[in-house]
Structure formats: structure tokens, C-alpha cells
Amino acid sequence: MTVSLEQLRRCHVAVDLGAARTRVYVKGAGLVVDEPSVAAVNTRTGALIAVGSFAERMTGRTPDYIRVVRPVSGGTVVDIEMAQRMLRHLLGEKLRRALRRKPRLRAAACTPHDADPLAQRATVETLVGLGARRVELVDTLIAAAVGCGLPVEQPTATMIMVCGAAATQVAVLSLGSIVTAQRIPVGGEAIDHAVVQHLRHAHELMLPSQAVRPLQLALHGNGLTVGGPASTLIHGRDVATGLARSVQVDTAAVRDAIYTPLTAVLDGIGKVLRDCPPDLVADLTDRGIMMVGGSALLPGLDQMLRDATGMPVAIAERPDVCAVLGLGAMLEGKIAPMVLNPLAE
């Protein structure tokens, strides 16, 4: 998956196919698509009914013959045909026509760290089906580091943590490449699941699929820390009777439920630091960890990492779109390669 900056400059479009959202950056036009990776299909006719945010709002509210699908899971395309159809509709006819006029359309795509060849092939096939003659794959960790302005090409350590919907990726970068990295299968979806299971077992309450995120945001203020709001009113369905019911939920218990999956993330950070050379770890005591990804906005997560690691933790300015913006910066030629002049003998 080694690709040069020169090859990326020849690309016309950059795509970040995430489990939660799909983002498309077009050279010269900027970020043109930022929508949920969701599609709604009529199972009787096979017709595509809706894509993006409108399809996401239909989740759990459709009749039997309409199915809401997610063609991307864990950063990997699991349904190539549906992913192609979703991308076509998200791009729109006008933009697709403009891209088709390119004589040899080249595309770049983000792939998770240590993605297996089958997952890489699925990403390539998805973009080839949209008309790309050549597809360059870039590690999400490097693209995100470039997108949030880290000095990746310098001989100093930078630590980045990509908090995705399905997985969390942690890496130490130096001289434009990954020194050591770890991919932890815990992301925003695992945190949502932990909250749902807690309310089901503790309060016998089933939450609608759209209500999990507002519950997490109800931990605003100090978020995961003990200084947040004491309780929150939550509406859902009673497990036994099936009737609508509202309960006052103790946010301290919700914080404890969220902590459980996050311990795996802390273990992953510790493993990355243990595998890292001591000189680079010394750099990290000053620079700390840069958090990117949609789940990085979970209130109080940065403070929890500060307490656990003792290192400074910062959240990128636009954490959710860092990866695709970094890929776009490479396409536009804004990133200059580091030139090493050979020493004359």
C-alpha cells in the first residue's frame, strides 16, 4: 500500500468510505459529499429509495418491504454493488458527468491500517465500478495525520488516534511513515451498544436506534468525568409490556458502562507505546496524542486519556473529516515531499 505523493497528485477524486459516513473530495472543488453510509432499498423491486441522511432517518421506521442497509462495515466494503449505487446517488448526475469527462479518471481512497488484501480489493472494485481507471490506496492514519496538520514528514514522533465508528486506530508516525500501530475493534458503535445494554439490563428499557447518541451527548459539561449532570430523562419502550416508558437514568452508571469498552482502547495505546523506540516516546511526552474521527467528540474522552496516560491530548479542529481533507491536500499538491540530498563522497 505504498504510494508516492507524485502518484496521488495525478488523482482527480479522493474517497473515504467509512462505516458511519462517506466523504468525497474532488480536486479543485473541495469536499462535495459528507453523508451517512446508509441506503434504503425496496426488496420487492430492488429499487434504491433513499441514501445518506434521509435513509438514516428511516432506520427502524420502515415497512417490511423496505430494508435499510449499510454497505460499509468496519471500514471495509461488504456489499460492492450497493456501495457503488450509494456513491452514484450521493455524487449526483452533474458531478458524475464532470468526472466522466476526465480522460483517465484516477481515484484515491482511505483504507484502515493492516486491512487485508480482500478488503483493499473491495475498495478498489467499488471505485473502478464508478469509472476510475486507477485507484491508489492510502493508510487512514497517514491521511488523518496530514489532514489535522501534524508534521508527519519530520524526524520527530507524532501520535495519532483515529476514533471511528467500528474501530479505533492508534499509531506513532515519524519521517512520513508508521513506526508502530494498533487497530482496536472498539469504536463509537461499541460504545452505543454498551449504553443500550446497560439500559436494557438495569432499567428494562429498549431505546430507539436514534436515541443513543443524544444520551451520550446528555453527558455534556464534563462528559465522562464525575462533574457532569447527575441524571437524564430517557424515553424508550418497556421490555416486558412493550409500552412507552420514561425513566430517570443515573449518568454515573452510564459512564461506568461506557468505560468498559474504552479499557480496550487504553490497552491498545499502552501496547503502541511499549513497542515504540524510547527516543520517540520521549518526544511524545511534549507533543501528546492527537485525536481525530467522529467518536473523538465523545464528551470527556480526551480527559480520560489524559488521566490514563499522563500525556497531553488534543482534538483536531475538524476531527470527523481530517482523513479525507488530508487525502485532498495530497491530491492538490499542498504537501511537499521531504528531499534528502545524498552526501557527496
mmCIF file of C-alpha atoms in Angstrom:
data_model
loop_
_atom_site.group_PDB
_atom_site.id
_atom_site.type_symbol
_atom_site.label_atom_id
_atom_site.label_comp_id
_atom_site.label_asym_id
_atom_site.label_seq_id
_atom_site.Cartn_x
_atom_site.Cartn_y
_atom_site.Cartn_z
ATOM 1 C CA MET A 1 0.000 0.000 0.000
ATOM 2 C CA THR A 2 2.979 2.269 -0.545
ATOM 3 C CA VAL A 3 2.005 5.151 -2.815
ATOM 4 C CA SER A 4 4.051 8.224 -3.668
ATOM 5 C CA LEU A 5 2.890 11.842 -3.492
ATOM 6 C CA GLU A 6 3.548 12.118 -7.227
ATOM 7 C CA GLN A 7 1.023 9.356 -7.927
ATOM 8 C CA LEU A 8 -1.541 10.996 -5.646
ATOM 9 C CA ARG A 9 -1.159 14.347 -7.447
ATOM 10 C CA ARG A 10 -2.415 12.656 -10.624
ATOM 11 C CA CYS A 11 -5.660 11.594 -8.900
ATOM 12 C CA HIS A 12 -8.867 13.542 -9.509
ATOM 13 C CA VAL A 13 -11.056 12.395 -6.612
ATOM 14 C CA ALA A 14 -10.495 11.181 -3.021
ATOM 15 C CA VAL A 15 -12.961 8.921 -1.214
ATOM 16 C CA ASP A 16 -13.231 7.993 2.464
ATOM 17 C CA LEU A 17 -15.678 5.082 2.761
ATOM 18 C CA GLY A 18 -16.323 4.871 6.488
ATOM 19 C CA ALA A 19 -18.662 2.640 8.453
ATOM 20 C CA ALA A 20 -20.581 5.710 9.656
ATOM 21 C CA ARG A 21 -20.131 8.324 6.897
ATOM 22 C CA THR A 22 -18.963 8.531 3.292
ATOM 23 C CA ARG A 23 -16.936 11.559 2.220
ATOM 24 C CA VAL A 24 -15.804 12.544 -1.271
ATOM 25 C CA TYR A 25 -13.234 15.216 -2.114
ATOM 26 C CA VAL A 26 -12.958 16.393 -5.737
ATOM 27 C CA LYS A 27 -9.762 18.075 -6.892
ATOM 28 C CA GLY A 28 -10.411 21.777 -7.400
ATOM 29 C CA ALA A 29 -13.888 21.644 -5.841
ATOM 30 C CA GLY A 30 -13.130 20.535 -2.271
ATOM 31 C CA LEU A 31 -15.337 18.358 -0.066
ATOM 32 C CA VAL A 32 -18.509 17.678 -2.073
ATOM 33 C CA VAL A 33 -20.090 14.734 -0.190
ATOM 34 C CA ASP A 34 -20.345 14.166 3.567
ATOM 35 C CA GLU A 35 -23.282 11.832 4.195
ATOM 36 C CA PRO A 36 -24.047 8.726 6.309
ATOM 37 C CA SER A 37 -23.083 5.414 4.645
ATOM 38 C CA VAL A 38 -26.693 4.201 4.542
ATOM 39 C CA ALA A 39 -29.058 3.187 1.732
ATOM 40 C CA ALA A 40 -32.740 2.197 1.762
ATOM 41 C CA VAL A 41 -33.846 -0.474 -0.754
ATOM 42 C CA ASN A 42 -37.238 -1.756 -1.882
ATOM 43 C CA THR A 43 -36.847 -5.534 -1.549
ATOM 44 C CA ARG A 44 -39.767 -6.196 -3.947
ATOM 45 C CA THR A 45 -38.366 -4.280 -6.906
ATOM 46 C CA GLY A 46 -34.696 -3.825 -5.932
ATOM 47 C CA ALA A 47 -35.050 -0.066 -6.424
ATOM 48 C CA LEU A 48 -32.987 2.343 -4.353
ATOM 49 C CA ILE A 49 -35.348 4.576 -2.354
ATOM 50 C CA ALA A 50 -33.011 6.853 -0.411
ATOM 51 C CA VAL A 51 -29.355 7.308 0.507
ATOM 52 C CA GLY A 52 -27.431 9.314 3.097
ATOM 53 C CA SER A 53 -29.077 11.219 5.931
ATOM 54 C CA PHE A 54 -32.645 10.622 4.696
ATOM 55 C CA ALA A 55 -32.046 6.857 4.612
ATOM 56 C CA GLU A 56 -30.542 7.014 8.105
ATOM 57 C CA ARG A 57 -33.675 8.711 9.443
ATOM 58 C CA MET A 58 -35.677 5.763 8.047
ATOM 59 C CA THR A 59 -33.786 3.249 10.240
ATOM 60 C CA GLY A 60 -36.274 1.296 12.378
ATOM 61 C CA ARG A 61 -39.247 3.117 10.840
ATOM 62 C CA THR A 62 -39.776 1.216 7.564
ATOM 63 C CA PRO A 63 -42.415 -1.322 6.485
ATOM 64 C CA ASP A 64 -41.371 -4.921 5.784
ATOM 65 C CA TYR A 65 -40.597 -4.432 2.100
ATOM 66 C CA ILE A 66 -38.103 -1.570 2.691
ATOM 67 C CA ARG A 67 -34.689 -2.567 4.031
ATOM 68 C CA VAL A 68 -32.108 -0.090 5.342
ATOM 69 C CA VAL A 69 -28.592 -1.390 4.601
ATOM 70 C CA ARG A 70 -25.047 -0.291 5.394
ATOM 71 C CA PRO A 71 -22.726 -1.389 2.566
ATOM 72 C CA VAL A 72 -19.611 -0.495 4.607
ATOM 73 C CA SER A 73 -18.825 -2.262 7.878
ATOM 74 C CA GLY A 74 -15.713 -1.831 9.976
ATOM 75 C CA GLY A 75 -14.112 0.382 7.325
ATOM 76 C CA THR A 76 -14.485 -2.421 4.754
ATOM 77 C CA VAL A 77 -16.895 -2.558 1.823
ATOM 78 C CA VAL A 78 -19.087 -5.630 2.417
ATOM 79 C CA ASP A 79 -21.512 -5.054 -0.476
ATOM 80 C CA ILE A 80 -19.698 -3.708 -3.542
ATOM 81 C CA GLU A 81 -22.765 -3.279 -5.758
ATOM 82 C CA MET A 82 -24.750 -1.415 -3.092
ATOM 83 C CA ALA A 83 -21.731 0.776 -2.263
ATOM 84 C CA GLN A 84 -21.452 1.738 -5.939
ATOM 85 C CA ARG A 85 -25.151 2.586 -6.176
ATOM 86 C CA MET A 86 -24.964 4.615 -2.973
ATOM 87 C CA LEU A 87 -21.928 6.576 -4.212
ATOM 88 C CA ARG A 88 -23.563 7.292 -7.591
ATOM 89 C CA HIS A 89 -26.584 8.856 -5.906
ATOM 90 C CA LEU A 90 -24.515 10.780 -3.379
ATOM 91 C CA LEU A 91 -22.341 12.284 -6.121
ATOM 92 C CA GLY A 92 -25.323 13.358 -8.245
ATOM 93 C CA GLU A 93 -25.695 13.374 -12.023
ATOM 94 C CA LYS A 94 -23.944 16.709 -12.603
ATOM 95 C CA LEU A 95 -20.771 15.749 -10.734
ATOM 96 C CA ARG A 96 -20.701 12.248 -12.236
ATOM 97 C CA ARG A 97 -20.894 13.754 -15.717
ATOM 98 C CA ALA A 98 -17.990 16.083 -14.912
ATOM 99 C CA LEU A 99 -15.879 13.172 -13.652
ATOM 100 C CA ARG A 100 -16.699 11.042 -16.701
ATOM 101 C CA ARG A 101 -15.172 13.731 -18.913
ATOM 102 C CA LYS A 102 -11.744 13.018 -17.381
ATOM 103 C CA PRO A 103 -9.749 11.023 -19.970
ATOM 104 C CA ARG A 104 -8.234 8.663 -17.394
ATOM 105 C CA LEU A 105 -10.049 9.089 -14.082
ATOM 106 C CA ARG A 106 -7.823 8.318 -11.094
ATOM 107 C CA ALA A 107 -9.126 7.964 -7.551
ATOM 108 C CA ALA A 108 -7.547 7.736 -4.101
ATOM 109 C CA ALA A 109 -9.166 6.005 -1.151
ATOM 110 C CA CYS A 110 -8.514 5.636 2.583
ATOM 111 C CA THR A 111 -8.157 2.124 3.965
ATOM 112 C CA PRO A 112 -7.828 1.067 7.624
ATOM 113 C CA HIS A 113 -4.410 0.152 8.950
ATOM 114 C CA ASP A 114 -3.482 -3.500 8.284
ATOM 115 C CA ALA A 115 -6.530 -4.007 6.048
ATOM 116 C CA ASP A 116 -6.350 -7.454 4.457
ATOM 117 C CA PRO A 117 -5.961 -7.771 0.642
ATOM 118 C CA LEU A 118 -9.619 -8.766 0.246
ATOM 119 C CA ALA A 119 -10.790 -5.561 1.948
ATOM 120 C CA GLN A 120 -8.411 -3.484 -0.196
ATOM 121 C CA ARG A 121 -9.693 -5.232 -3.314
ATOM 122 C CA ALA A 122 -13.308 -4.474 -2.376
ATOM 123 C CA THR A 123 -12.491 -0.748 -2.089
ATOM 124 C CA VAL A 124 -10.719 -0.779 -5.460
ATOM 125 C CA GLU A 125 -13.597 -2.652 -7.168
ATOM 126 C CA THR A 126 -16.126 -0.162 -5.770
ATOM 127 C CA LEU A 127 -14.320 2.827 -7.320
ATOM 128 C CA VAL A 128 -13.473 1.007 -10.564
ATOM 129 C CA GLY A 129 -17.215 0.358 -10.974
ATOM 130 C CA LEU A 130 -17.730 4.131 -10.833
ATOM 131 C CA GLY A 131 -15.357 4.705 -13.773
ATOM 132 C CA ALA A 132 -11.947 5.019 -12.110
ATOM 133 C CA ARG A 133 -9.144 3.619 -14.299
ATOM 134 C CA ARG A 134 -6.695 3.510 -11.406
ATOM 135 C CA VAL A 135 -7.174 3.558 -7.624
ATOM 136 C CA GLU A 136 -4.460 4.497 -5.116
ATOM 137 C CA LEU A 137 -4.864 3.307 -1.509
ATOM 138 C CA VAL A 138 -3.614 5.406 1.422
ATOM 139 C CA ASP A 139 -3.492 4.376 5.062
ATOM 140 C CA THR A 140 -6.177 6.233 7.046
ATOM 141 C CA LEU A 141 -3.675 7.023 9.808
ATOM 142 C CA ILE A 142 -1.330 8.914 7.474
ATOM 143 C CA ALA A 143 -4.176 10.723 5.684
ATOM 144 C CA ALA A 144 -5.713 11.811 9.007
ATOM 145 C CA ALA A 145 -2.341 12.991 10.344
ATOM 146 C CA VAL A 146 -1.821 15.129 7.247
ATOM 147 C CA GLY A 147 -5.391 16.449 7.457
ATOM 148 C CA CYS A 148 -5.014 17.714 11.025
ATOM 149 C CA GLY A 149 -1.685 19.430 10.290
ATOM 150 C CA LEU A 150 0.750 17.165 12.119
ATOM 151 C CA PRO A 151 4.409 17.406 10.947
ATOM 152 C CA VAL A 152 4.369 13.851 9.620
ATOM 153 C CA GLU A 153 7.461 14.209 7.428
ATOM 154 C CA GLN A 154 9.731 15.411 10.262
ATOM 155 C CA PRO A 155 12.080 13.062 12.192
ATOM 156 C CA THR A 156 10.063 13.566 15.372
ATOM 157 C CA ALA A 157 7.318 11.413 16.830
ATOM 158 C CA THR A 158 3.654 12.261 16.352
ATOM 159 C CA MET A 159 0.932 10.082 17.856
ATOM 160 C CA ILE A 160 -2.497 9.972 16.279
ATOM 161 C CA MET A 161 -5.669 8.229 17.372
ATOM 162 C CA VAL A 162 -8.420 7.728 14.784
ATOM 163 C CA CYS A 163 -11.704 7.106 16.616
ATOM 164 C CA GLY A 164 -14.036 5.539 14.062
ATOM 165 C CA ALA A 165 -17.494 4.008 14.295
ATOM 166 C CA ALA A 166 -16.314 0.396 14.155
ATOM 167 C CA ALA A 167 -12.665 0.557 15.257
ATOM 168 C CA THR A 168 -10.065 2.780 16.883
ATOM 169 C CA GLN A 169 -6.627 3.043 15.276
ATOM 170 C CA VAL A 170 -3.600 4.292 17.207
ATOM 171 C CA ALA A 171 -0.185 4.930 15.650
ATOM 172 C CA VAL A 172 3.136 6.665 16.136
ATOM 173 C CA LEU A 173 4.395 8.351 12.952
ATOM 174 C CA SER A 174 7.838 9.604 12.025
ATOM 175 C CA LEU A 175 9.523 10.530 8.724
ATOM 176 C CA GLY A 176 6.281 10.162 6.783
ATOM 177 C CA SER A 177 5.558 6.548 7.733
ATOM 178 C CA ILE A 178 4.114 4.444 10.544
ATOM 179 C CA VAL A 179 6.600 3.324 13.208
ATOM 180 C CA THR A 180 4.157 1.240 15.214
ATOM 181 C CA ALA A 181 0.368 0.987 15.120
ATOM 182 C CA GLN A 182 -2.521 -0.899 16.662
ATOM 183 C CA ARG A 183 -6.093 -1.386 15.457
ATOM 184 C CA ILE A 184 -8.609 -1.959 18.250
ATOM 185 C CA PRO A 185 -12.071 -3.299 17.258
ATOM 186 C CA VAL A 186 -13.824 -0.833 19.582
ATOM 187 C CA GLY A 187 -15.408 2.348 18.243
ATOM 188 C CA GLY A 188 -18.492 4.510 18.503
ATOM 189 C CA GLU A 189 -20.806 1.579 17.735
ATOM 190 C CA ALA A 190 -19.394 -0.457 20.643
ATOM 191 C CA ILE A 191 -19.980 2.496 22.974
ATOM 192 C CA ASP A 192 -23.571 2.838 21.704
ATOM 193 C CA HIS A 193 -24.090 -0.896 22.254
ATOM 194 C CA ALA A 194 -22.755 -0.641 25.811
ATOM 195 C CA VAL A 195 -25.255 2.136 26.605
ATOM 196 C CA VAL A 196 -28.164 0.170 25.086
ATOM 197 C CA GLN A 197 -27.279 -2.993 27.012
ATOM 198 C CA HIS A 198 -26.939 -1.072 30.278
ATOM 199 C CA LEU A 199 -30.428 0.443 29.950
ATOM 200 C CA ARG A 200 -31.897 -2.921 28.948
ATOM 201 C CA HIS A 201 -30.448 -4.752 31.971
ATOM 202 C CA ALA A 202 -30.658 -2.003 34.591
ATOM 203 C CA HIS A 203 -33.974 -0.370 33.632
ATOM 204 C CA GLU A 204 -35.624 -2.946 31.311
ATOM 205 C CA LEU A 205 -35.855 -0.211 28.696
ATOM 206 C CA MET A 206 -35.311 -0.571 24.948
ATOM 207 C CA LEU A 207 -34.015 2.539 23.222
ATOM 208 C CA PRO A 208 -34.919 3.530 19.670
ATOM 209 C CA SER A 209 -31.877 3.448 17.382
ATOM 210 C CA GLN A 210 -31.838 7.234 17.031
ATOM 211 C CA ALA A 211 -31.785 7.881 20.803
ATOM 212 C CA VAL A 212 -28.350 6.522 21.733
ATOM 213 C CA ARG A 213 -26.317 9.484 20.520
ATOM 214 C CA PRO A 214 -28.448 12.102 22.343
ATOM 215 C CA LEU A 215 -27.977 10.059 25.526
ATOM 216 C CA GLN A 216 -24.200 10.278 25.157
ATOM 217 C CA LEU A 217 -24.432 13.992 24.473
ATOM 218 C CA ALA A 218 -26.518 14.318 27.630
ATOM 219 C CA LEU A 219 -23.232 13.689 29.425
ATOM 220 C CA HIS A 220 -22.207 17.183 28.303
ATOM 221 C CA GLY A 221 -20.414 19.536 30.609
ATOM 222 C CA ASN A 222 -17.622 17.371 31.939
ATOM 223 C CA GLY A 223 -18.762 14.360 29.916
ATOM 224 C CA LEU A 224 -17.221 11.155 31.220
ATOM 225 C CA THR A 225 -15.894 12.859 34.350
ATOM 226 C CA VAL A 226 -17.805 12.872 37.628
ATOM 227 C CA GLY A 227 -18.676 16.557 37.371
ATOM 228 C CA GLY A 228 -21.334 16.009 34.675
ATOM 229 C CA PRO A 229 -25.148 16.105 35.174
ATOM 230 C CA ALA A 230 -26.411 13.711 37.863
ATOM 231 C CA SER A 231 -29.331 12.228 35.898
ATOM 232 C CA THR A 232 -31.027 12.360 32.499
ATOM 233 C CA LEU A 233 -34.615 11.627 31.425
ATOM 234 C CA ILE A 234 -34.702 8.934 28.724
ATOM 235 C CA HIS A 235 -37.731 7.794 26.684
ATOM 236 C CA GLY A 236 -37.987 4.248 25.360
ATOM 237 C CA ARG A 237 -40.060 1.052 25.273
ATOM 238 C CA ASP A 238 -40.597 -1.257 28.218
ATOM 239 C CA VAL A 239 -39.072 -4.700 27.576
ATOM 240 C CA ALA A 240 -41.885 -6.614 29.348
ATOM 241 C CA THR A 241 -45.032 -4.725 28.355
ATOM 242 C CA GLY A 242 -43.916 -3.107 25.102
ATOM 243 C CA LEU A 243 -45.445 0.203 26.216
ATOM 244 C CA ALA A 244 -43.731 3.580 26.051
ATOM 245 C CA ARG A 245 -41.969 4.495 29.274
ATOM 246 C CA SER A 246 -39.679 7.235 30.567
ATOM 247 C CA VAL A 247 -37.021 6.660 33.202
ATOM 248 C CA GLN A 248 -34.602 8.895 35.061
ATOM 249 C CA VAL A 249 -31.182 7.424 34.273
ATOM 250 C CA ASP A 250 -28.223 7.889 36.596
ATOM 251 C CA THR A 251 -25.449 9.203 34.346
ATOM 252 C CA ALA A 252 -22.741 7.856 36.673
ATOM 253 C CA ALA A 253 -23.904 4.321 35.832
ATOM 254 C CA VAL A 254 -23.907 5.195 32.120
ATOM 255 C CA ARG A 255 -20.345 6.481 32.467
ATOM 256 C CA ASP A 256 -19.322 3.174 34.048
ATOM 257 C CA ALA A 257 -20.949 1.275 31.166
ATOM 258 C CA ILE A 258 -19.044 3.407 28.634
ATOM 259 C CA TYR A 259 -15.746 2.869 30.458
ATOM 260 C CA THR A 260 -15.924 -0.905 29.883
ATOM 261 C CA PRO A 261 -15.298 -0.901 26.093
ATOM 262 C CA LEU A 262 -12.877 2.020 26.406
ATOM 263 C CA THR A 263 -10.476 -0.045 28.534
ATOM 264 C CA ALA A 264 -9.564 -1.958 25.354
ATOM 265 C CA VAL A 265 -8.589 1.362 23.735
ATOM 266 C CA LEU A 266 -6.338 2.216 26.685
ATOM 267 C CA ASP A 267 -4.703 -1.216 26.415
ATOM 268 C CA GLY A 268 -4.048 -0.576 22.709
ATOM 269 C CA ILE A 269 -2.414 2.793 23.443
ATOM 270 C CA GLY A 270 -0.201 1.126 26.047
ATOM 271 C CA LYS A 271 0.881 -1.559 23.559
ATOM 272 C CA VAL A 272 1.777 1.063 20.932
ATOM 273 C CA LEU A 273 3.906 2.949 23.457
ATOM 274 C CA ARG A 274 5.628 -0.256 24.599
ATOM 275 C CA ASP A 275 6.520 -1.177 21.003
ATOM 276 C CA CYS A 276 7.782 2.339 20.224
ATOM 277 C CA PRO A 277 11.525 3.221 20.422
ATOM 278 C CA PRO A 278 12.412 5.172 23.604
ATOM 279 C CA ASP A 279 13.579 8.268 21.667
ATOM 280 C CA LEU A 280 10.168 8.649 20.054
ATOM 281 C CA VAL A 281 8.329 8.090 23.346
ATOM 282 C CA ALA A 282 10.383 10.957 24.813
ATOM 283 C CA ASP A 283 9.082 13.222 22.005
ATOM 284 C CA LEU A 284 5.512 12.209 22.788
ATOM 285 C CA THR A 285 5.691 13.440 26.378
ATOM 286 C CA ASP A 286 5.652 17.008 24.951
ATOM 287 C CA ARG A 287 3.568 16.509 21.802
ATOM 288 C CA GLY A 288 0.995 14.093 23.233
ATOM 289 C CA ILE A 289 -1.863 12.434 21.341
ATOM 290 C CA MET A 290 -3.928 13.994 18.542
ATOM 291 C CA MET A 291 -7.493 12.646 18.377
ATOM 292 C CA VAL A 292 -9.424 12.567 15.098
ATOM 293 C CA GLY A 293 -12.576 10.796 13.922
ATOM 294 C CA GLY A 294 -16.248 11.265 14.723
ATOM 295 C CA SER A 295 -16.099 9.401 18.060
ATOM 296 C CA ALA A 296 -13.313 11.742 19.270
ATOM 297 C CA LEU A 297 -16.099 14.224 20.082
ATOM 298 C CA LEU A 298 -17.482 11.999 22.859
ATOM 299 C CA PRO A 299 -17.577 14.398 25.826
ATOM 300 C CA GLY A 300 -14.788 13.761 28.325
ATOM 301 C CA LEU A 301 -12.936 11.105 26.295
ATOM 302 C CA ASP A 302 -9.883 13.353 25.929
ATOM 303 C CA GLN A 303 -9.742 13.967 29.691
ATOM 304 C CA MET A 304 -9.996 10.249 30.369
ATOM 305 C CA LEU A 305 -6.993 9.617 28.091
ATOM 306 C CA ARG A 306 -5.019 12.383 29.840
ATOM 307 C CA ASP A 307 -5.657 10.771 33.212
ATOM 308 C CA ALA A 308 -4.771 7.269 31.975
ATOM 309 C CA THR A 309 -1.606 8.097 30.004
ATOM 310 C CA GLY A 310 -0.285 11.254 31.680
ATOM 311 C CA MET A 311 0.309 12.780 28.224
ATOM 312 C CA PRO A 312 -1.299 15.884 26.704
ATOM 313 C CA VAL A 313 -4.306 15.065 24.492
ATOM 314 C CA ALA A 314 -5.741 17.364 21.806
ATOM 315 C CA ILE A 315 -8.735 17.063 19.492
ATOM 316 C CA ALA A 316 -8.317 18.157 15.865
ATOM 317 C CA GLU A 317 -10.203 21.235 14.660
ATOM 318 C CA ARG A 318 -12.453 19.195 12.342
ATOM 319 C CA PRO A 319 -11.892 15.657 13.620
ATOM 320 C CA ASP A 320 -14.584 13.945 11.556
ATOM 321 C CA VAL A 321 -13.236 14.998 8.130
ATOM 322 C CA CYS A 322 -9.472 15.006 8.785
ATOM 323 C CA ALA A 323 -8.774 11.855 6.751
ATOM 324 C CA VAL A 324 -10.480 12.983 3.544
ATOM 325 C CA LEU A 325 -9.090 16.540 3.870
ATOM 326 C CA GLY A 326 -5.581 15.107 4.264
ATOM 327 C CA LEU A 327 -6.096 12.978 1.170
ATOM 328 C CA GLY A 328 -7.402 16.048 -0.657
ATOM 329 C CA ALA A 329 -4.330 18.076 0.362
ATOM 330 C CA MET A 330 -2.134 15.375 -1.188
ATOM 331 C CA LEU A 331 -4.208 15.478 -4.387
ATOM 332 C CA GLU A 332 -3.908 19.264 -4.607
ATOM 333 C CA GLY A 333 -0.118 19.082 -4.162
ATOM 334 C CA LYS A 334 -0.153 21.051 -0.902
ATOM 335 C CA ILE A 335 2.112 18.509 0.804
ATOM 336 C CA ALA A 336 5.744 18.813 -0.245
ATOM 337 C CA PRO A 337 7.831 15.636 -0.075
ATOM 338 C CA MET A 338 10.912 15.709 2.130
ATOM 339 C CA VAL A 339 14.009 15.754 -0.098
ATOM 340 C CA LEU A 340 17.146 14.142 1.221
ATOM 341 C CA ASN A 341 20.321 15.222 -0.594
ATOM 342 C CA PRO A 342 22.783 12.341 -0.770
ATOM 343 C CA LEU A 343 26.111 13.168 0.773
ATOM 344 C CA ALA A 344 28.858 13.576 -1.790
ATOM 345 C CA GLU A 345 31.794 11.211 -1.261
#
